[in-house]
Short mmCIF file of C-alpha atoms in Angstrom, two decimals:
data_model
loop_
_atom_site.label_atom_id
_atom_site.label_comp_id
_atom_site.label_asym_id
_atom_site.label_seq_id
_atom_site.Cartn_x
_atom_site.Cartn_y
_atom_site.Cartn_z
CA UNK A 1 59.94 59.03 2.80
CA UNK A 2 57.92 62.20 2.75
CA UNK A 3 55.55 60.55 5.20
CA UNK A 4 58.26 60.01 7.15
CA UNK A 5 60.01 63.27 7.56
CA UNK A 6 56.64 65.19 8.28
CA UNK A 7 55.63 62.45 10.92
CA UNK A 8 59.41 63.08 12.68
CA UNK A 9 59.26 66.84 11.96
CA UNK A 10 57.81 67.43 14.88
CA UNK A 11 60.69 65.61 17.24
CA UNK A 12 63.27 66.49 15.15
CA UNK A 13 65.12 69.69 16.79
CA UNK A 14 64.80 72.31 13.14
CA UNK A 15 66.27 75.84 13.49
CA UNK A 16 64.02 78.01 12.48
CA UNK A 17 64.83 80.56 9.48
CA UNK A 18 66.04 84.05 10.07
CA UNK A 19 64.86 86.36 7.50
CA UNK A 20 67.92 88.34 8.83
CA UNK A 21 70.73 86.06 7.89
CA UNK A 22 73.80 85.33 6.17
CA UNK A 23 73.15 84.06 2.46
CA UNK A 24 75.40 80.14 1.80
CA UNK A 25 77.37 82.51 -0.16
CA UNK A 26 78.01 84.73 3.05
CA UNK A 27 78.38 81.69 5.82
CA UNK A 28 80.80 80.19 2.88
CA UNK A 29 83.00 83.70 3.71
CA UNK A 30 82.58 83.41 7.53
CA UNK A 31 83.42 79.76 7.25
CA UNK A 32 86.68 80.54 5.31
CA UNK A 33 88.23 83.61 7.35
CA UNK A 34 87.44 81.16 10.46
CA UNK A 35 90.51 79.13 8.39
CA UNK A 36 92.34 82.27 6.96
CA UNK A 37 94.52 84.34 9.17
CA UNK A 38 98.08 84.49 10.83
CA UNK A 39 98.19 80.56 10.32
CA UNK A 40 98.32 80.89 6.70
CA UNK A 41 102.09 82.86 7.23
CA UNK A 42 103.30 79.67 8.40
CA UNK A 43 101.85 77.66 5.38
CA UNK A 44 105.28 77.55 3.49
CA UNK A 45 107.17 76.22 7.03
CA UNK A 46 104.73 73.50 7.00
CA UNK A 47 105.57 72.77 3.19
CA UNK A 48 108.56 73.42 4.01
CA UNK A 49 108.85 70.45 6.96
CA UNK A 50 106.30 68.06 6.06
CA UNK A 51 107.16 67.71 2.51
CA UNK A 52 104.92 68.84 -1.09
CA UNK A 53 103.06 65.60 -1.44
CA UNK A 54 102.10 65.02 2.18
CA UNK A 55 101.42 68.52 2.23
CA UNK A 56 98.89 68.16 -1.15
CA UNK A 57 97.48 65.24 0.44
CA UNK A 58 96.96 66.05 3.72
CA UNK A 59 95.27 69.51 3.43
CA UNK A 60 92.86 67.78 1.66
CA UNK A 61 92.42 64.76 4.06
CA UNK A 62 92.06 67.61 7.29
CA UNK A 63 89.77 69.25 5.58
CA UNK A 64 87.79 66.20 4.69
CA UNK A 65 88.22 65.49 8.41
CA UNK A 66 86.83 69.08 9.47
CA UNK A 67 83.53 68.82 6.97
CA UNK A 68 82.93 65.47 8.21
CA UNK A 69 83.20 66.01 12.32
CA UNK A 70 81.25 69.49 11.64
CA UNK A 71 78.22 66.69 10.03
CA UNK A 72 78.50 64.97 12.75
CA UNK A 73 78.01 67.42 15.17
CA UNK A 74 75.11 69.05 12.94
CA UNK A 75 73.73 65.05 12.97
CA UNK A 76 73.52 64.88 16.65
CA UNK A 77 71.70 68.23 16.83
CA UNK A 78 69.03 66.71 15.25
CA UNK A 79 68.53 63.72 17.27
CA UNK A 80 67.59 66.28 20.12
CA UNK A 81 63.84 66.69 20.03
CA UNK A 82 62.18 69.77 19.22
CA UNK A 83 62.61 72.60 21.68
CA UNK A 84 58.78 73.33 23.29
CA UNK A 85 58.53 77.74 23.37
CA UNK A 86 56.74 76.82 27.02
CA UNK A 87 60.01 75.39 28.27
CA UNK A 88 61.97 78.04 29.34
CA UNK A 89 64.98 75.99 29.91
CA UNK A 90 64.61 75.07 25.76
CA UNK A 91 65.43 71.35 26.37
CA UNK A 92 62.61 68.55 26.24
CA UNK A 93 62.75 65.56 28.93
CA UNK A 94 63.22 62.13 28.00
CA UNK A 95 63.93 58.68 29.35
CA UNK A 96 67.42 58.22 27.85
CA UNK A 97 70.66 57.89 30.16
CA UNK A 98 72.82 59.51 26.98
CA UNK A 99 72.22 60.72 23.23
CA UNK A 100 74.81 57.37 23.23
CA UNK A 101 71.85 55.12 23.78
CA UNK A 102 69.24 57.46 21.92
CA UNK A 103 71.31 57.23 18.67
CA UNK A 104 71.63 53.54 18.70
CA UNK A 105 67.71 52.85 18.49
CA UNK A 106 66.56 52.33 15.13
CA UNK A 107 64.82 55.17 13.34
CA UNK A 108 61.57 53.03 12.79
CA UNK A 109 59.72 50.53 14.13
CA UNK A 110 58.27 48.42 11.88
CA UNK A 111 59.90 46.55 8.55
CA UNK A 112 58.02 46.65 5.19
CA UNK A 113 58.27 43.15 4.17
CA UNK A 114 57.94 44.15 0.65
CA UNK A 115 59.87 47.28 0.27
CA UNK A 116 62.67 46.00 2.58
CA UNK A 117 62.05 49.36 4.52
CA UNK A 118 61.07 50.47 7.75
CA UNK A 119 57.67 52.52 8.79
CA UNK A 120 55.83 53.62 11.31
CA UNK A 121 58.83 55.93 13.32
CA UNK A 122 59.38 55.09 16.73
CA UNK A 123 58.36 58.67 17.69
CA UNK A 124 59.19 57.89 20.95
CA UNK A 125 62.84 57.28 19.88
CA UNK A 126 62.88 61.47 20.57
CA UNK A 127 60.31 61.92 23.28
CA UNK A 128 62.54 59.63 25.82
CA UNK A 129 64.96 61.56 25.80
CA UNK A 130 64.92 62.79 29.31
CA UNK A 131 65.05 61.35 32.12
CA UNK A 132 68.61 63.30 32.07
CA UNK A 133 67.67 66.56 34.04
CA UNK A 134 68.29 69.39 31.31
CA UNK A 135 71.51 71.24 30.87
CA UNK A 136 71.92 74.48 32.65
CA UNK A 137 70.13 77.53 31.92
CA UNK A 138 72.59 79.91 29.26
CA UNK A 139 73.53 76.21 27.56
CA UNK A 140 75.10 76.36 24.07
CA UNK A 141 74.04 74.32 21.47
CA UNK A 142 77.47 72.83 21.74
CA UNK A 143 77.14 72.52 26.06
CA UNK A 144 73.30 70.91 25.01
CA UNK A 145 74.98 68.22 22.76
CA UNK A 146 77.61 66.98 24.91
CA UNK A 147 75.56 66.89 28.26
CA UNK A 148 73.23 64.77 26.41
CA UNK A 149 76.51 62.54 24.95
CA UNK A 150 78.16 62.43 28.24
CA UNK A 151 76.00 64.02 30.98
CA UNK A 152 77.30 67.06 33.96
CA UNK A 153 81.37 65.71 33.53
CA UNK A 154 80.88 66.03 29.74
CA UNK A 155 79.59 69.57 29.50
CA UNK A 156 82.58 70.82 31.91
CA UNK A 157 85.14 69.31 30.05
CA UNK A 158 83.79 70.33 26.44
CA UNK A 159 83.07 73.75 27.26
CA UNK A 160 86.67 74.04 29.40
CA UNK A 161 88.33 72.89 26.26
CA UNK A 162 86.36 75.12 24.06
CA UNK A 163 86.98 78.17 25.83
CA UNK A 164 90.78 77.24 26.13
CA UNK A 165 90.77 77.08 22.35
CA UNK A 166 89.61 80.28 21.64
CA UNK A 167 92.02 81.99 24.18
CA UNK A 168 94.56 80.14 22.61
CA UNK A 169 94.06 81.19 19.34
CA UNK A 170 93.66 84.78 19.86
CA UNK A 171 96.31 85.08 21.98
CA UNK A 172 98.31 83.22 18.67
CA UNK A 173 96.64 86.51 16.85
CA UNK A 174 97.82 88.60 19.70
CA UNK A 175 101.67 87.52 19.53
CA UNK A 176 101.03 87.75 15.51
CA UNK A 177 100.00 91.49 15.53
CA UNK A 178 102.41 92.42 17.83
CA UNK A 179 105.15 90.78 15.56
CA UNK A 180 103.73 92.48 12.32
CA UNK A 181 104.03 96.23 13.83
CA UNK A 182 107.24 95.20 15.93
CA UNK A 183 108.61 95.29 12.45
CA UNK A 184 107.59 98.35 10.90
CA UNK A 185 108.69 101.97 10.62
CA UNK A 186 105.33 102.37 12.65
CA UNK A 187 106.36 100.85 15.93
CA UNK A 188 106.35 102.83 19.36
CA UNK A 189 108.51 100.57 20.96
CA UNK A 190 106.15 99.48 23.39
CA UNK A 191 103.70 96.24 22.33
CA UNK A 192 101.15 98.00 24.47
CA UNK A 193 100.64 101.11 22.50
CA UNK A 194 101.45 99.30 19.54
CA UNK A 195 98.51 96.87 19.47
CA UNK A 196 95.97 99.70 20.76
CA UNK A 197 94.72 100.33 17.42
CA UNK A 198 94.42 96.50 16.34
CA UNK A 199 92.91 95.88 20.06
CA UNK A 200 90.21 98.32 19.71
CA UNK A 201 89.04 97.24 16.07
CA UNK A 202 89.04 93.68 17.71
CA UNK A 203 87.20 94.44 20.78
CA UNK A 204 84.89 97.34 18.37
CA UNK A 205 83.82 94.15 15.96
CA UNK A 206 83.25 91.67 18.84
CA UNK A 207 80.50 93.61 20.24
CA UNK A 208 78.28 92.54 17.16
CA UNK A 209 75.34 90.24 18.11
CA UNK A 210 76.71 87.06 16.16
CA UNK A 211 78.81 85.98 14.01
CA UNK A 212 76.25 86.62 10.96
CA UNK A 213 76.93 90.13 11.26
CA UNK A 214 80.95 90.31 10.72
CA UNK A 215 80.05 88.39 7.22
CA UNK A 216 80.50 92.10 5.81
CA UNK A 217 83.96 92.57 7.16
CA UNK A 218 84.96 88.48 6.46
CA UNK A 219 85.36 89.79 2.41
CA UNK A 220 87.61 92.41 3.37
CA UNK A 221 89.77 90.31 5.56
CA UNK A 222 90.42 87.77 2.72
CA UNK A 223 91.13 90.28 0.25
CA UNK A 224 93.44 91.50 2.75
CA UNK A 225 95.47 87.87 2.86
CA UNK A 226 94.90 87.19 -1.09
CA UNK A 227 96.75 91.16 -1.23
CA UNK A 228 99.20 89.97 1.21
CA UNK A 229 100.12 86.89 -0.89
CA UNK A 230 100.16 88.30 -4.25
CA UNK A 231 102.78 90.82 -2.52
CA UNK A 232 104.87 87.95 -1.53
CA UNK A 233 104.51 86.29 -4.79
CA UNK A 234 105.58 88.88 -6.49
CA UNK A 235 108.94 88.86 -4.16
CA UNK A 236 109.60 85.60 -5.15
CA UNK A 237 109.21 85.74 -9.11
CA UNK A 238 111.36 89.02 -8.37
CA UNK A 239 114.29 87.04 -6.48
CA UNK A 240 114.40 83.37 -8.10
CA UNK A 241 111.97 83.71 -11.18
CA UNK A 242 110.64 80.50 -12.46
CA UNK A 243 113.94 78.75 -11.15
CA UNK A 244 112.05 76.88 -8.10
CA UNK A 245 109.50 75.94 -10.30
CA UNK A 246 112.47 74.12 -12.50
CA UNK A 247 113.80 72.39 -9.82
CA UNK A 248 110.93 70.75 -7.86
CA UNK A 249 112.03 67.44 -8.10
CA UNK A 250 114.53 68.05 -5.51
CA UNK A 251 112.64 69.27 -3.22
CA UNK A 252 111.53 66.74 -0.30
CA UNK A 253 107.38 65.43 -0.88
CA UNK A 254 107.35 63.67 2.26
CA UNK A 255 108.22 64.93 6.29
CA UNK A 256 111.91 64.04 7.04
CA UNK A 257 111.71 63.54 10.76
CA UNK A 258 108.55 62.79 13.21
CA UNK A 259 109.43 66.26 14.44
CA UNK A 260 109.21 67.79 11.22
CA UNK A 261 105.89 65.66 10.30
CA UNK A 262 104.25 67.20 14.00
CA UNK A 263 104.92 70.55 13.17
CA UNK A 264 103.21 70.17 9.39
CA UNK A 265 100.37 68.93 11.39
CA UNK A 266 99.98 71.71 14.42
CA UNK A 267 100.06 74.42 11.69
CA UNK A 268 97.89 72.34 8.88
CA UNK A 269 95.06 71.85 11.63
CA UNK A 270 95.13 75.18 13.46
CA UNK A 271 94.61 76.43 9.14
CA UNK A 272 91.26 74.66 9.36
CA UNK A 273 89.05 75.68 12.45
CA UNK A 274 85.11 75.25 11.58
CA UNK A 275 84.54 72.79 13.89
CA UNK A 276 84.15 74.61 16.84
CA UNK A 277 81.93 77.29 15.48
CA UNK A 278 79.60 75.12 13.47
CA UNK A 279 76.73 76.22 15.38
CA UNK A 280 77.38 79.73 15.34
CA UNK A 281 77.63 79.68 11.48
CA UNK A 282 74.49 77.10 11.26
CA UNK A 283 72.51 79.36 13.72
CA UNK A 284 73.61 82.73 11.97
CA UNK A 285 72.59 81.50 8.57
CA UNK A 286 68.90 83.16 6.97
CA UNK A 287 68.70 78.74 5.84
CA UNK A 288 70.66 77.21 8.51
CA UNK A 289 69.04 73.69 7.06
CA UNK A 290 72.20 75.12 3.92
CA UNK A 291 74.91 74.94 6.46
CA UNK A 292 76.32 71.69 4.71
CA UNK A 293 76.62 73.35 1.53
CA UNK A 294 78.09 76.30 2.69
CA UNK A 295 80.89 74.69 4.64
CA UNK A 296 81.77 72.55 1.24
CA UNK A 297 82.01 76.02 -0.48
CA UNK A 298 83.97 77.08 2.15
CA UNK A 299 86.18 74.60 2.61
CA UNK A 300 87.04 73.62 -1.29
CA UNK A 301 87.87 77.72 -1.60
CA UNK A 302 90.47 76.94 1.49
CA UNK A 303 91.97 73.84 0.42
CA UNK A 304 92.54 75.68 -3.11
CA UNK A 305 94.07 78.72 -1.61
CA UNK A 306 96.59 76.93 0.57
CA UNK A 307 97.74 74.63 -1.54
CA UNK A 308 99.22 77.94 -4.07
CA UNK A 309 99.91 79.53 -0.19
CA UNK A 310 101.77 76.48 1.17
CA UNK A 311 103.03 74.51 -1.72
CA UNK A 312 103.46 77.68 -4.61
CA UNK A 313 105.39 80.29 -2.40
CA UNK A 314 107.37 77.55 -0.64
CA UNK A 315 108.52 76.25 -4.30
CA UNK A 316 108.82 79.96 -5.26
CA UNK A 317 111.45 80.90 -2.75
CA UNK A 318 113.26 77.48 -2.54
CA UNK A 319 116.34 78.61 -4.80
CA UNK A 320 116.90 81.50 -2.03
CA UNK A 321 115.38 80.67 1.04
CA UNK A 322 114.32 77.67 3.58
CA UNK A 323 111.42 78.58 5.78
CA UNK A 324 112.28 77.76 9.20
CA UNK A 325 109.72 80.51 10.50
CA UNK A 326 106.92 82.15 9.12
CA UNK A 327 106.84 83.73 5.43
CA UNK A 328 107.91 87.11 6.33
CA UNK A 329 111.73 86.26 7.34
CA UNK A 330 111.84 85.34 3.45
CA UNK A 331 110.79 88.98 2.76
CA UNK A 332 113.32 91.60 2.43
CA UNK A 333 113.27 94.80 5.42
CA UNK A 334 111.74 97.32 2.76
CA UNK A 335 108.18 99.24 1.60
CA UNK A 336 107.23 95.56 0.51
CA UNK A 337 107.53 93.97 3.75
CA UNK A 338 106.00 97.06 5.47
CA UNK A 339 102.73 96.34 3.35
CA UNK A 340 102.37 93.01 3.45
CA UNK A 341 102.60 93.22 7.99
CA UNK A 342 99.81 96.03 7.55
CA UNK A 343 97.77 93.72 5.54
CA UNK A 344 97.67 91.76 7.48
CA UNK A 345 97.31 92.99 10.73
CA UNK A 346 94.39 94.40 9.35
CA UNK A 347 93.68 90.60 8.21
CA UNK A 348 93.95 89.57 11.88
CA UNK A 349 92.00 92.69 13.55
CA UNK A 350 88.75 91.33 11.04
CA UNK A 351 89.61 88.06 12.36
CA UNK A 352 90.10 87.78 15.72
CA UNK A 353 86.15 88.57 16.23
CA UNK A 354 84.80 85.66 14.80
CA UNK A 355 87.02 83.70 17.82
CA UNK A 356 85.87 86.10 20.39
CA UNK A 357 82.24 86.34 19.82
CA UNK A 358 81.44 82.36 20.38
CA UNK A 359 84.04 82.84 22.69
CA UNK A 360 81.66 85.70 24.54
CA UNK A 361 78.77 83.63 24.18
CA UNK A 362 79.59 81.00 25.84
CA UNK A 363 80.96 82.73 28.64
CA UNK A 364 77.89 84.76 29.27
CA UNK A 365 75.44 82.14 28.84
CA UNK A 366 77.37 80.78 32.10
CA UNK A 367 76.86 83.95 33.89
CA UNK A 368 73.52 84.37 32.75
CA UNK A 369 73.34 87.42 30.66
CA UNK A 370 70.76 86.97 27.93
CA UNK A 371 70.68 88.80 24.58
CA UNK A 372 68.42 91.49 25.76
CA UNK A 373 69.05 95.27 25.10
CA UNK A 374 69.11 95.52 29.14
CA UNK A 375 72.67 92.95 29.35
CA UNK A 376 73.78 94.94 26.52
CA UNK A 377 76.57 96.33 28.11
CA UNK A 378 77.40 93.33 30.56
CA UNK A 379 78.34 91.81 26.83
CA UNK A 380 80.77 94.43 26.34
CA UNK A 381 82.24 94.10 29.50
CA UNK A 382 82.75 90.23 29.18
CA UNK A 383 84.00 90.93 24.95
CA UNK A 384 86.35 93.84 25.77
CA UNK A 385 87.51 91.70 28.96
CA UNK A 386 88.41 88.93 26.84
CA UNK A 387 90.16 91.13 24.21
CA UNK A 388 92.27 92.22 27.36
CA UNK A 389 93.38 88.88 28.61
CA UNK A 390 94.16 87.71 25.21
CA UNK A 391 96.64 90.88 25.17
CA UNK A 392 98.05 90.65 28.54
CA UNK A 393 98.58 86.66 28.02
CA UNK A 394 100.67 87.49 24.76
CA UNK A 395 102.76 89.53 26.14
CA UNK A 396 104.89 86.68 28.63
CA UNK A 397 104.79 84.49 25.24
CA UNK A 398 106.74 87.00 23.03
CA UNK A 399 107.65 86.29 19.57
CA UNK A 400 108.09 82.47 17.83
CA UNK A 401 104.36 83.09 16.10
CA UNK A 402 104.99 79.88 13.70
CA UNK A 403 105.80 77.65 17.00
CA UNK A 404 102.70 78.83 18.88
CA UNK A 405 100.51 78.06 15.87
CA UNK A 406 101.80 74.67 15.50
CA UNK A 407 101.45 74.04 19.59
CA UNK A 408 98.08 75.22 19.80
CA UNK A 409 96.75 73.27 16.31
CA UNK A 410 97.99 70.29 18.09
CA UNK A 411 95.86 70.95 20.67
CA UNK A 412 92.77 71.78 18.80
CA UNK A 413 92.67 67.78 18.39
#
């Protein structure tokens, strides 16, 4: 087997280390605050609608979902060959109409009659890769991936659906910050003025070269949201006690309408977003060959937290409230409440860069602005731009956070 994986080592596509890089423990942090944010406010309205034991069950099953399409994805990368340095486009040629056809081939060539296994690898199972002209220059791993799955029609309509994701998630973060300080003693009035602050720790944070760096702020953000929670928590136990806990029998454990079982799912599946940034957190990582591990680290500490953030605070507040909106309607208009929104807007403004940086990339690897000091500023231009859109866009779509959450995690699908 050794034999085998040093003879394929050199077609098999391996990202190199980077001594720079995020430990598993750190990707593991990045991969969680991708989940963790404004979505996890609507946790007890998903409860809430799609029932206790659907919920239990089907946290688990998306995020099972999530690990496994992020393998996947990982998988195909490394049925690309190995990228030649003296190929400046950093794809290899090949002889292959799709990776469709490439991954079908067997691995090896020849059958040991007594072992039952193949040897000898078919090295030219990743050297025929190409008769496929390569992708674009500026390319991401992502664009490489599906132009060799599906060819010019499949790059446009993965990276149109890609970007359209990340603008619609921030501008879900957008319409969340400006509902957190709408609330407060702090407001101006204006939603302008009011998210300057937010907006410029957003667009500050998204100039960072990947996401590898923000792994020092992705702590802080989810000690933010575990603050925010114990807050609320402690709300509960102070209106209802254990009382909910008493009666959870009578609480529904399954949806009770298809309408109320779509709108556990939008907000479940917009609560787990890896998937699009796998190769951001693989390529950030000092071991990206660990990226497996670190998304099971990541993922378990997720599943674990929502359950006591979905489940817990919805059984918690059941004697006194139904959530028919996010958490904070269950909260009462006081020095509690007024906490719990500045948590986590901060939560949000330490989010919202891990969306916009892949979201930056892959924008300016279609305009052609490399990584070089020299485009350093055409990056901020196209990362502050984006901030700006996201803004302007959440402005005509106003309040109704929970409902925009569970329309655009329908759409991640």
């Amino acid at each position: 087997m050794e034999q085998a994986d040093a003879e394929n080592g050199a077609f098999l596509n391996k990202t190199p280390t980077r001594p720079d890089g995020t430990t598993v423990f750190q990707t593991s942090l990045n991969a969680a605050k991708l989940c963790v944010g404004t979505g996890t406010l609507a946790l007890p309205f998903a409860a809430e609608k799609g029932g206790l034991a659907l919920n239990v069950l089907g946290l688990g099953l998306i995020g099972l979902w999530n690990y496994y399409s992020a393998n996947c994805l990982l998988r195909c990368v490394e049925y690309l060959p190995q990228i030649d340095a003296a190929d400046v486009k950093g794809v290899v040629r090949g002889s292959f109409s799709s990776m469709t056809d490439l991954i079908e081939q067997p691995v090896y060539g020849t059958m040991d009659s007594n072992s039952g296994t193949n040897k000898e690898p078919t090295k030219h199972r990743y050297a025929q890769i190409g008769s496929i002209p390569p992708p674009p220059n500026g390319t991401t791993t992502y664009g490489v991936v599906a132009w060799y799955a599906s060819g010019p029609k499949g790059l446009m309509a993965t990276e149109f659906l890609i970007i359209l994701l990340f603008f619609g998630i921030l501008i879900a973060y957008a319409v969340a910050m400006q509902g957190f300080i709408n609330d407060t003693p702090l407001t101006t009035g204006s939603r302008r003025v009011d998210l300057l602050i937010p907006s410029a720790i957003v667009a500050l944070l998204s100039c960072a070269p990947d996401i590898g760096f923000l792994s020092k702020f992705s702590g802080l953000g989810l000690l933010a949201v575990g603050l925010s929670f114990i807050v609320i928590s402690w709300q509960g136990f102070e209106d209802n006690g254990f009382s909910g806990f008493r009666n959870t029998l009578e609480l529904n454990l399954w949806p009770e309408s298809v309408s109320a079982a779509s709108s556990w799912f939008g907000v479940v599946v917009f609560g787990y977003g890896v998937v699009p940034f796998v190769f951001n957190i693989r390529d950030s990582m000092a071991n990206p060959q660990q990226v497996g591990l670190a998304l099971q680290i990541g993922l378990v500490l997720v599943y674990v937290g929502y359950i006591m953030m979905s489940n817990g605070i919805r059984v918690l507040f059941s004697p006194s409230h139904v959530f028919d909106g996010d958490v904070l309607q269950a909260m009462p208009n006081n020095w509690i409440s007024l906490i719990v929104r500045l948590l986590m807007t901060f939560a949000v403004s330490l989010s919202a860069p891990l969306i916009v940086v892949p979201c930056a990339e892959l924008i300016e690897g279609k305009l052609a602005i490399d990584k070089t000091q020299k485009s350093f500023h055409k990056r901020i231009v196209v990362r502050v731009g984006i901030c700006i859109i996201c803004t302007v866009f959440s402005e005509f779509l106003g309040s109704g956070f929970v409902h925009i959450v569970s329309f655009f995690g329908c759409f991640c699908v």
